[in-house]
CSV table of C-alpha atoms in Angstrom, one decimal:
chain,number,residue,atom,x,y,z
A,85,MET,CA,15.1,30.1,7.4
A,86,ASN,CA,11.7,30.3,6.4
A,87,SER,CA,9.7,29.5,2.7
A,88,SER,CA,9.9,32.1,0.9
A,89,ALA,CA,14.4,32.5,1.7
A,90,PHE,CA,14.5,28.9,-0.3
A,91,LYS,CA,13.3,30.5,-3.7
A,92,PHE,CA,16.0,32.6,-3.9
A,93,HIS,CA,19.5,31.0,-3.7
A,94,VAL,CA,22.9,32.7,-4.3
A,95,THR,CA,24.4,31.7,-7.7
A,96,GLU,CA,28.1,29.8,-7.5
A,97,ASN,CA,29.3,31.4,-10.4
A,98,ILE,CA,29.8,34.9,-8.7
A,99,MET,CA,33.0,36.4,-11.0
A,100,GLU,CA,35.0,40.0,-10.2
A,101,SER,CA,31.8,41.6,-12.5
A,102,TRP,CA,28.8,40.7,-10.4
A,103,ASP,CA,26.4,42.5,-12.9
A,104,ASN,CA,24.5,40.0,-14.5
A,105,LEU,CA,23.7,38.0,-11.7
A,106,LYS,CA,19.8,37.0,-12.1
A,107,ILE,CA,17.7,38.4,-9.2
A,108,GLY,CA,14.0,37.2,-10.8
A,109,ASN,CA,13.8,39.1,-13.2
A,110,SER,CA,16.3,41.7,-12.5
A,111,LEU,CA,20.1,42.0,-13.0
A,112,PHE,CA,21.9,42.7,-10.1
A,113,CYS,CA,23.1,45.6,-12.3
A,114,ASP,CA,19.6,47.2,-12.6
A,115,ASP,CA,18.6,50.1,-10.7
A,116,ILE,CA,16.0,48.2,-9.6
A,117,TRP,CA,15.4,44.5,-7.9
A,118,ASP,CA,11.7,43.2,-8.6
A,119,LEU,CA,11.5,40.7,-5.4
A,120,THR,CA,7.7,39.6,-6.0
A,121,PHE,CA,8.6,36.5,-7.2
A,122,LEU,CA,9.8,35.6,-3.7
A,123,LYS,CA,7.3,36.7,-1.5
A,124,ASN,CA,4.0,34.4,0.0
A,125,ASN,CA,3.1,36.0,2.8
A,126,LYS,CA,0.7,38.5,3.2
A,127,LYS,CA,2.7,42.1,3.6
A,128,SER,CA,3.3,40.8,0.0
A,129,GLY,CA,1.0,43.6,-1.7
A,130,VAL,CA,3.2,46.6,0.3
A,131,HIS,CA,5.0,47.9,-2.9
A,132,SER,CA,7.2,49.6,-1.4
A,133,ASN,CA,8.2,46.6,-0.3
A,134,ASN,CA,8.1,44.8,-3.4
A,135,TYR,CA,11.2,46.5,-4.5
A,136,LEU,CA,14.8,47.4,-3.5
A,137,LYS,CA,15.3,51.0,-5.4
A,138,PHE,CA,18.6,52.0,-6.0
A,139,LYS,CA,18.5,55.5,-7.1
A,140,PHE,CA,18.5,57.4,-4.1
A,141,LEU,CA,22.4,56.1,-4.5
A,142,LYS,CA,22.7,56.9,-8.0
A,143,ASN,CA,25.2,60.0,-6.3
A,144,TYR,CA,27.0,58.1,-4.4
A,145,PRO,CA,27.9,55.4,-7.0
A,146,GLU,CA,31.2,54.3,-4.5
A,147,ALA,CA,28.2,53.2,-1.9
A,148,ILE,CA,26.3,51.0,-4.2
A,149,GLU,CA,28.4,47.9,-4.7
A,150,PRO,CA,28.9,47.0,-1.2
A,151,ILE,CA,25.4,47.5,-0.3
A,152,LYS,CA,24.0,45.9,-3.8
A,153,ARG,CA,26.8,43.1,-2.9
A,154,TYR,CA,25.2,42.8,0.9
A,155,LEU,CA,21.9,42.2,0.0
A,156,TYR,CA,22.9,40.1,-2.4
A,157,ILE,CA,23.7,37.4,-0.2
A,158,ARG,CA,21.1,37.9,2.7
A,159,LEU,CA,18.6,37.2,0.1
A,160,GLY,CA,20.0,34.0,0.0
A,161,GLN,CA,19.7,33.2,3.8
A,162,VAL,CA,16.6,35.2,5.2
A,163,LYS,CA,13.3,36.4,3.6
A,164,ALA,CA,13.1,38.9,1.7
A,165,LEU,CA,10.0,40.6,3.2
A,166,THR,CA,13.3,41.4,5.7
A,167,VAL,CA,15.8,41.9,3.3
A,168,ALA,CA,13.3,44.8,2.0
A,169,GLN,CA,12.0,46.2,5.5
A,170,LYS,CA,15.9,47.3,6.3
A,171,TYR,CA,17.1,48.5,3.3
A,172,ASN,CA,13.8,50.7,2.9
A,173,THR,CA,14.5,51.9,6.6
A,174,PHE,CA,18.2,52.3,6.3
A,175,VAL,CA,18.7,54.0,2.4
A,176,ASN,CA,17.4,57.5,3.2
A,177,LYS,CA,19.4,58.0,6.7
A,178,LEU,CA,22.4,56.7,4.5
A,179,VAL,CA,22.3,59.7,2.0
A,180,GLU,CA,21.0,61.8,4.6
A,181,PHE,CA,24.5,61.6,6.4
A,182,PHE,CA,26.2,61.9,3.2
A,183,GLU,CA,25.0,65.0,2.4
A,184,TYR,CA,25.0,66.4,6.1
A,185,LYS,CA,29.0,65.2,6.0
A,186,ASN,CA,29.8,65.8,2.7
A,187,ILE,CA,31.3,62.2,1.7
A,188,ASP,CA,30.0,59.5,-0.4
A,189,SER,CA,31.8,56.3,0.5
A,190,LEU,CA,31.5,54.0,3.1
A,191,GLU,CA,34.9,53.8,3.2
A,192,ASN,CA,35.2,56.8,5.5
A,193,PHE,CA,33.3,54.7,8.2
A,194,ASP,CA,35.6,53.9,10.4
A,195,SER,CA,34.7,53.2,14.5
A,196,LYS,CA,34.5,56.7,15.2
A,197,MET,CA,32.5,57.9,12.0
A,198,PHE,CA,30.2,55.4,13.1
A,199,LEU,CA,29.7,56.4,16.4
A,200,GLU,CA,28.9,60.0,14.8
A,201,PHE,CA,26.2,58.5,12.7
A,202,ASN,CA,24.7,56.8,15.4
A,203,LEU,CA,24.9,60.4,17.9
A,204,TRP,CA,23.7,62.1,14.7
A,205,LEU,CA,20.8,60.2,13.9
A,206,LYS,CA,19.9,60.4,18.2
A,207,LYS,CA,20.1,64.0,18.2
A,208,LYS,CA,18.2,64.1,14.3
A,209,GLN,CA,15.0,62.7,14.7
A,210,ASP,CA,12.4,62.8,16.9
A,211,VAL,CA,13.2,59.1,18.9
A,212,LYS,CA,9.1,59.2,20.2
A,213,LYS,CA,8.2,58.9,16.7
A,214,TYR,CA,11.0,56.4,15.2
A,215,THR,CA,11.6,54.3,18.7
A,216,SER,CA,15.0,53.5,19.2
A,217,HIS,CA,14.5,50.5,18.0
A,218,TYR,CA,14.1,51.8,14.9
A,219,MET,CA,17.4,53.4,15.0
A,220,ALA,CA,19.2,50.5,16.2
A,221,LYS,CA,18.2,48.7,13.2
A,222,ILE,CA,19.5,51.3,10.9
A,223,THR,CA,22.4,52.0,12.5
A,224,HIS,CA,22.8,47.8,12.9
A,225,THR,CA,22.4,47.7,9.2
A,226,LEU,CA,25.7,50.0,8.1
A,227,TYR,CA,27.3,47.9,10.7
A,228,SER,CA,26.8,44.5,9.1
A,229,ILE,CA,27.2,45.8,5.3
A,230,ILE,CA,30.6,46.7,6.9
A,231,SER,CA,31.3,43.5,8.9
A,232,ILE,CA,30.1,41.0,6.2
A,233,GLY,CA,31.7,43.4,3.0
A,234,GLN,CA,35.0,43.3,5.7
A,235,SER,CA,34.9,39.7,5.5
A,236,PHE,CA,34.6,39.0,1.6
A,237,ASN,CA,37.2,41.9,0.9
A,238,PHE,CA,34.5,44.2,-0.5
A,239,ASP,CA,35.7,47.6,-1.8
A,240,ASN,CA,35.2,50.6,-0.3
A,241,LEU,CA,34.7,49.9,2.4
A,242,PRO,CA,37.4,51.3,5.9
A,243,LYS,CA,40.1,48.5,5.9
A,244,ASP,CA,40.0,48.6,9.8
A,245,ASP,CA,36.8,47.4,11.6
A,246,VAL,CA,34.5,49.3,13.2
A,247,SER,CA,35.0,48.7,16.7
A,248,LEU,CA,32.2,48.6,19.4
A,249,ASP,CA,32.7,48.5,23.2
A,250,ILE,CA,28.8,47.0,23.3
A,251,SER,CA,26.7,46.5,20.1
A,252,VAL,CA,24.4,48.9,18.9
A,253,PHE,CA,20.5,47.7,20.3
A,254,ASP,CA,22.5,48.3,23.7
A,255,TRP,CA,23.2,51.3,23.0
A,256,TRP,CA,20.2,52.7,21.8
A,257,GLY,CA,18.6,50.8,24.9
A,258,THR,CA,17.0,48.2,23.0
A,259,ASN,CA,17.7,45.1,21.7
A,260,LYS,CA,16.2,43.1,18.8
A,261,GLU,CA,13.0,42.0,19.7
A,262,ASP,CA,12.4,45.7,20.4
A,263,LYS,CA,12.3,45.2,24.2
A,264,LEU,CA,13.3,48.7,25.7
A,265,THR,CA,16.4,47.4,28.6
A,266,ARG,CA,17.7,51.0,30.0
A,267,GLN,CA,15.3,50.7,32.4
A,268,ASN,CA,14.9,47.4,33.8
A,269,GLY,CA,17.8,46.3,32.4
A,270,PRO,CA,18.0,44.2,29.6
A,271,THR,CA,16.4,40.3,29.4
A,272,HIS,CA,18.1,38.8,26.4
A,273,ARG,CA,22.3,40.5,27.0
A,274,ASN,CA,24.8,40.5,23.8
A,275,ILE,CA,28.0,39.6,24.3
A,276,ALA,CA,29.8,43.0,23.7
A,277,LEU,CA,31.7,43.1,20.0
A,278,PRO,CA,34.8,44.1,21.5
A,279,ILE,CA,34.8,40.4,23.8
A,280,TRP,CA,32.9,38.4,21.1
A,281,LYS,CA,36.0,39.6,19.1
A,282,ASN,CA,38.3,38.1,21.3
A,283,ILE,CA,36.2,35.1,21.4
A,284,ILE,CA,36.4,34.7,17.9
A,285,ASP,CA,40.4,35.0,18.1
A,286,LYS,CA,40.9,33.0,20.7
A,287,ALA,CA,38.9,30.1,19.3
A,288,TRP,CA,41.1,30.4,16.1
A,289,ASN,CA,44.4,30.1,18.6
A,290,GLU,CA,42.9,27.0,20.1
A,291,GLU,CA,43.9,23.3,19.7
A,292,SER,CA,41.7,21.2,17.2
A,293,ILE,CA,42.0,17.7,19.6
A,294,LEU,CA,41.9,18.4,23.4
A,295,GLN,CA,43.2,14.8,24.1
A,296,THR,CA,44.8,11.4,22.3
A,297,TYR,CA,43.6,8.4,24.3
A,298,SER,CA,46.9,5.8,23.8
A,299,THR,CA,45.0,3.2,26.5
A,300,LYS,CA,44.7,-0.2,25.1
A,301,LEU,CA,41.0,0.0,25.4
A,302,ASN,CA,40.7,3.4,23.7
A,303,GLU,CA,43.8,3.3,21.9
A,304,GLY,CA,43.2,5.3,18.4
A,305,LEU,CA,40.2,8.0,19.8
A,306,LEU,CA,40.9,11.3,19.9
A,307,LYS,CA,38.6,14.2,22.0
A,308,ILE,CA,37.8,16.8,19.4
A,309,ASN,CA,37.4,20.5,20.5
A,310,ASN,CA,34.0,20.7,19.4
A,311,ALA,CA,33.4,24.1,21.1
A,312,LYS,CA,36.0,25.4,19.0
A,313,PHE,CA,34.3,24.6,15.2
A,314,GLY,CA,31.0,25.2,16.0
A,315,ILE,CA,32.1,28.7,17.2
A,316,LEU,CA,34.4,29.6,14.1
A,317,ILE,CA,31.7,28.4,11.7
A,318,GLN,CA,28.1,29.4,13.2
A,319,ALA,CA,29.8,32.9,13.7
A,320,HIS,CA,31.0,33.2,9.8
A,321,THR,CA,27.8,31.6,8.7
A,322,GLY,CA,24.7,32.8,10.6
A,323,LEU,CA,23.4,28.9,10.3
A,324,ARG,CA,22.1,27.9,14.1
A,325,ILE,CA,24.3,25.1,16.6
A,326,SER,CA,21.9,22.6,16.0
A,327,GLU,CA,22.7,23.0,12.3
A,328,VAL,CA,25.9,23.3,12.5
A,329,LEU,CA,26.5,20.1,14.4
A,330,TYR,CA,24.8,18.3,12.2
A,331,LEU,CA,26.6,19.3,9.4
A,332,LYS,CA,28.1,16.2,7.3
A,333,THR,CA,31.3,15.5,5.5
A,334,GLY,CA,31.4,16.8,1.9
A,335,CYS,CA,29.4,19.7,2.7
A,336,VAL,CA,32.2,22.4,1.4
A,337,GLU,CA,33.0,22.8,-2.6
A,338,LYS,CA,35.9,25.3,-4.0
A,339,ASP,CA,33.5,26.4,-7.6
A,340,LYS,CA,36.3,27.4,-10.6
A,341,TYR,CA,35.7,31.0,-10.1
A,342,ASP,CA,37.7,30.2,-6.5
A,343,LYS,CA,34.8,31.0,-4.4
A,344,PHE,CA,33.9,28.6,-1.2
A,345,TRP,CA,30.5,27.8,-0.9
A,346,LEU,CA,29.0,25.3,2.2
A,347,THR,CA,25.6,22.7,1.1
A,348,THR,CA,23.6,22.4,3.9
A,349,PHE,CA,19.7,21.1,4.5
A,350,ILE,CA,17.5,23.4,6.6
A,351,GLU,CA,14.6,22.4,8.1
A,352,LYS,CA,12.2,24.7,10.1
A,353,THR,CA,9.0,25.8,8.1
A,354,GLU,CA,9.9,23.4,5.1
A,355,ASP,CA,8.0,19.8,4.6
A,356,GLU,CA,11.2,18.2,4.0
A,357,PRO,CA,14.9,19.5,4.5
A,358,THR,CA,15.8,21.9,1.6
A,359,GLN,CA,19.5,22.1,0.5
A,360,HIS,CA,20.8,25.8,1.7
A,361,LYS,CA,24.1,27.4,0.2
A,362,ILE,CA,26.1,29.3,1.7
A,363,LEU,CA,29.0,31.9,1.1
A,364,ILE,CA,32.2,31.1,3.2
A,365,PRO,CA,35.8,33.0,3.8
A,366,GLU,CA,38.4,30.8,2.5
A,367,ASN,CA,40.0,29.9,5.9
A,368,ILE,CA,36.3,28.8,7.1
A,369,TYR,CA,36.0,26.4,4.0
A,370,LYS,CA,39.7,25.2,5.0
A,371,LEU,CA,39.1,24.9,8.9
A,372,ILE,CA,36.1,22.6,8.0
A,373,LEU,CA,38.2,20.5,6.1
A,374,HIS,CA,40.3,20.4,8.7
A,375,LEU,CA,37.2,19.0,10.6
A,376,GLU,CA,36.5,16.3,8.2
A,377,GLU,CA,39.5,14.9,8.4
A,378,ILE,CA,40.6,14.8,12.0
A,379,THR,CA,37.0,12.8,12.9
A,380,ALA,CA,38.0,10.5,10.1
A,381,PRO,CA,38.8,7.5,12.8
A,382,LEU,CA,36.1,8.5,15.0
A,383,ARG,CA,33.8,8.2,11.6
A,384,ASP,CA,35.1,4.9,11.0
A,385,GLU,CA,33.9,3.5,14.5
A,386,ALA,CA,30.9,5.5,14.4
A,387,ASP,CA,27.3,3.9,13.3
A,388,GLU,CA,26.3,7.0,11.7
A,389,ASN,CA,29.1,7.5,10.1
A,390,GLU,CA,28.3,10.7,7.7
A,391,TYR,CA,29.0,13.4,10.2
A,392,LEU,CA,31.6,16.3,11.1
A,393,PHE,CA,30.6,16.5,14.9
A,394,TYR,CA,31.2,13.8,17.1
A,395,THR,CA,31.8,12.8,20.9
A,396,LEU,CA,33.1,9.7,22.8
A,397,ARG,CA,30.1,7.8,25.3
A,398,LYS,CA,30.6,5.7,27.6
A,399,GLN,CA,29.2,2.3,27.2
A,400,ASN,CA,27.4,0.6,30.4
A,401,LYS,CA,29.6,-1.9,31.8
A,402,LYS,CA,28.3,-5.3,30.6
A,403,LEU,CA,27.1,-7.9,33.2
A,404,ASN,CA,30.3,-9.2,34.3
A,405,GLY,CA,31.7,-6.1,34.8
A,406,ILE,CA,34.3,-5.4,32.2
A,407,LYS,CA,34.4,-2.3,30.6
A,408,LYS,CA,33.4,-1.2,26.8
A,409,ARG,CA,35.4,0.9,24.9
A,410,PHE,CA,34.0,4.5,24.2
A,411,LYS,CA,31.5,4.6,20.8
A,412,PRO,CA,31.8,8.1,18.5
A,413,VAL,CA,27.9,9.6,18.7
A,414,PRO,CA,27.5,12.1,16.5
A,415,LEU,CA,27.8,15.7,18.7
A,416,GLU,CA,23.5,16.3,19.5
């Protein structure tokens, strides 16, 4: 997470109507969002990257709302320049496809329509001019809007998941680092989305506790299925694994509008860790509360007793050969 992202925090008070939410000097309902207050980099003077202009979508009002909501959430997660570049790259192609198919909503984008959008881009555009990576970013933005919007139950989106056999970057023969993969094979192979979805489904069904110790020496200690909790929290928040593992007790809350939030501290480009709030689904909120509950016995015995993730460390034998009780320590 970079420093420009920390200046914008997604508000806790998201109501049924988002119209009065503030984005700098702009309101959510405005046709233009001015992002200059978030810019602190060398490219901040590029006019097109200082604003999000929704006039391009004026003929497609049902598409505006889920796209705006997605962008608003992303502004609290990544730098404003990234959000602006992806939106400006994506929006014109989406409008052209709407006109081509005579549709007016993202609700039409089932798996078949999503594939057709990719094929239309490949046929219509000069790939040599725009590069495969440029195309992949466009379709990945559309996929993210749909999948993230569905997880938060945004309106005017398809009811079923967009099912892909491979990621859009693999489909276009590139990857997120803009390296071609078709000729020499990928340097970073993404997990195919159906396989990733299967991993998530399996994680939900995994047992939370792998082992309960009943021996006299270690009686009362538990071995937690940290992989289950780590995978599910990381998948639904976008946090790095290291950031997930250092989550602390009391990090989730429910506000008066029945929205669920995770609070953590990020330190990457900042001198001091900065508080960061992430909107999360209810099932992840309940999952974290469950983890906090079952790790309470481990916290009681640990020297550092404020974390959620613990492992049991075997202690060295004493000089007389007597074993010591396992010691709960934060999972690094």
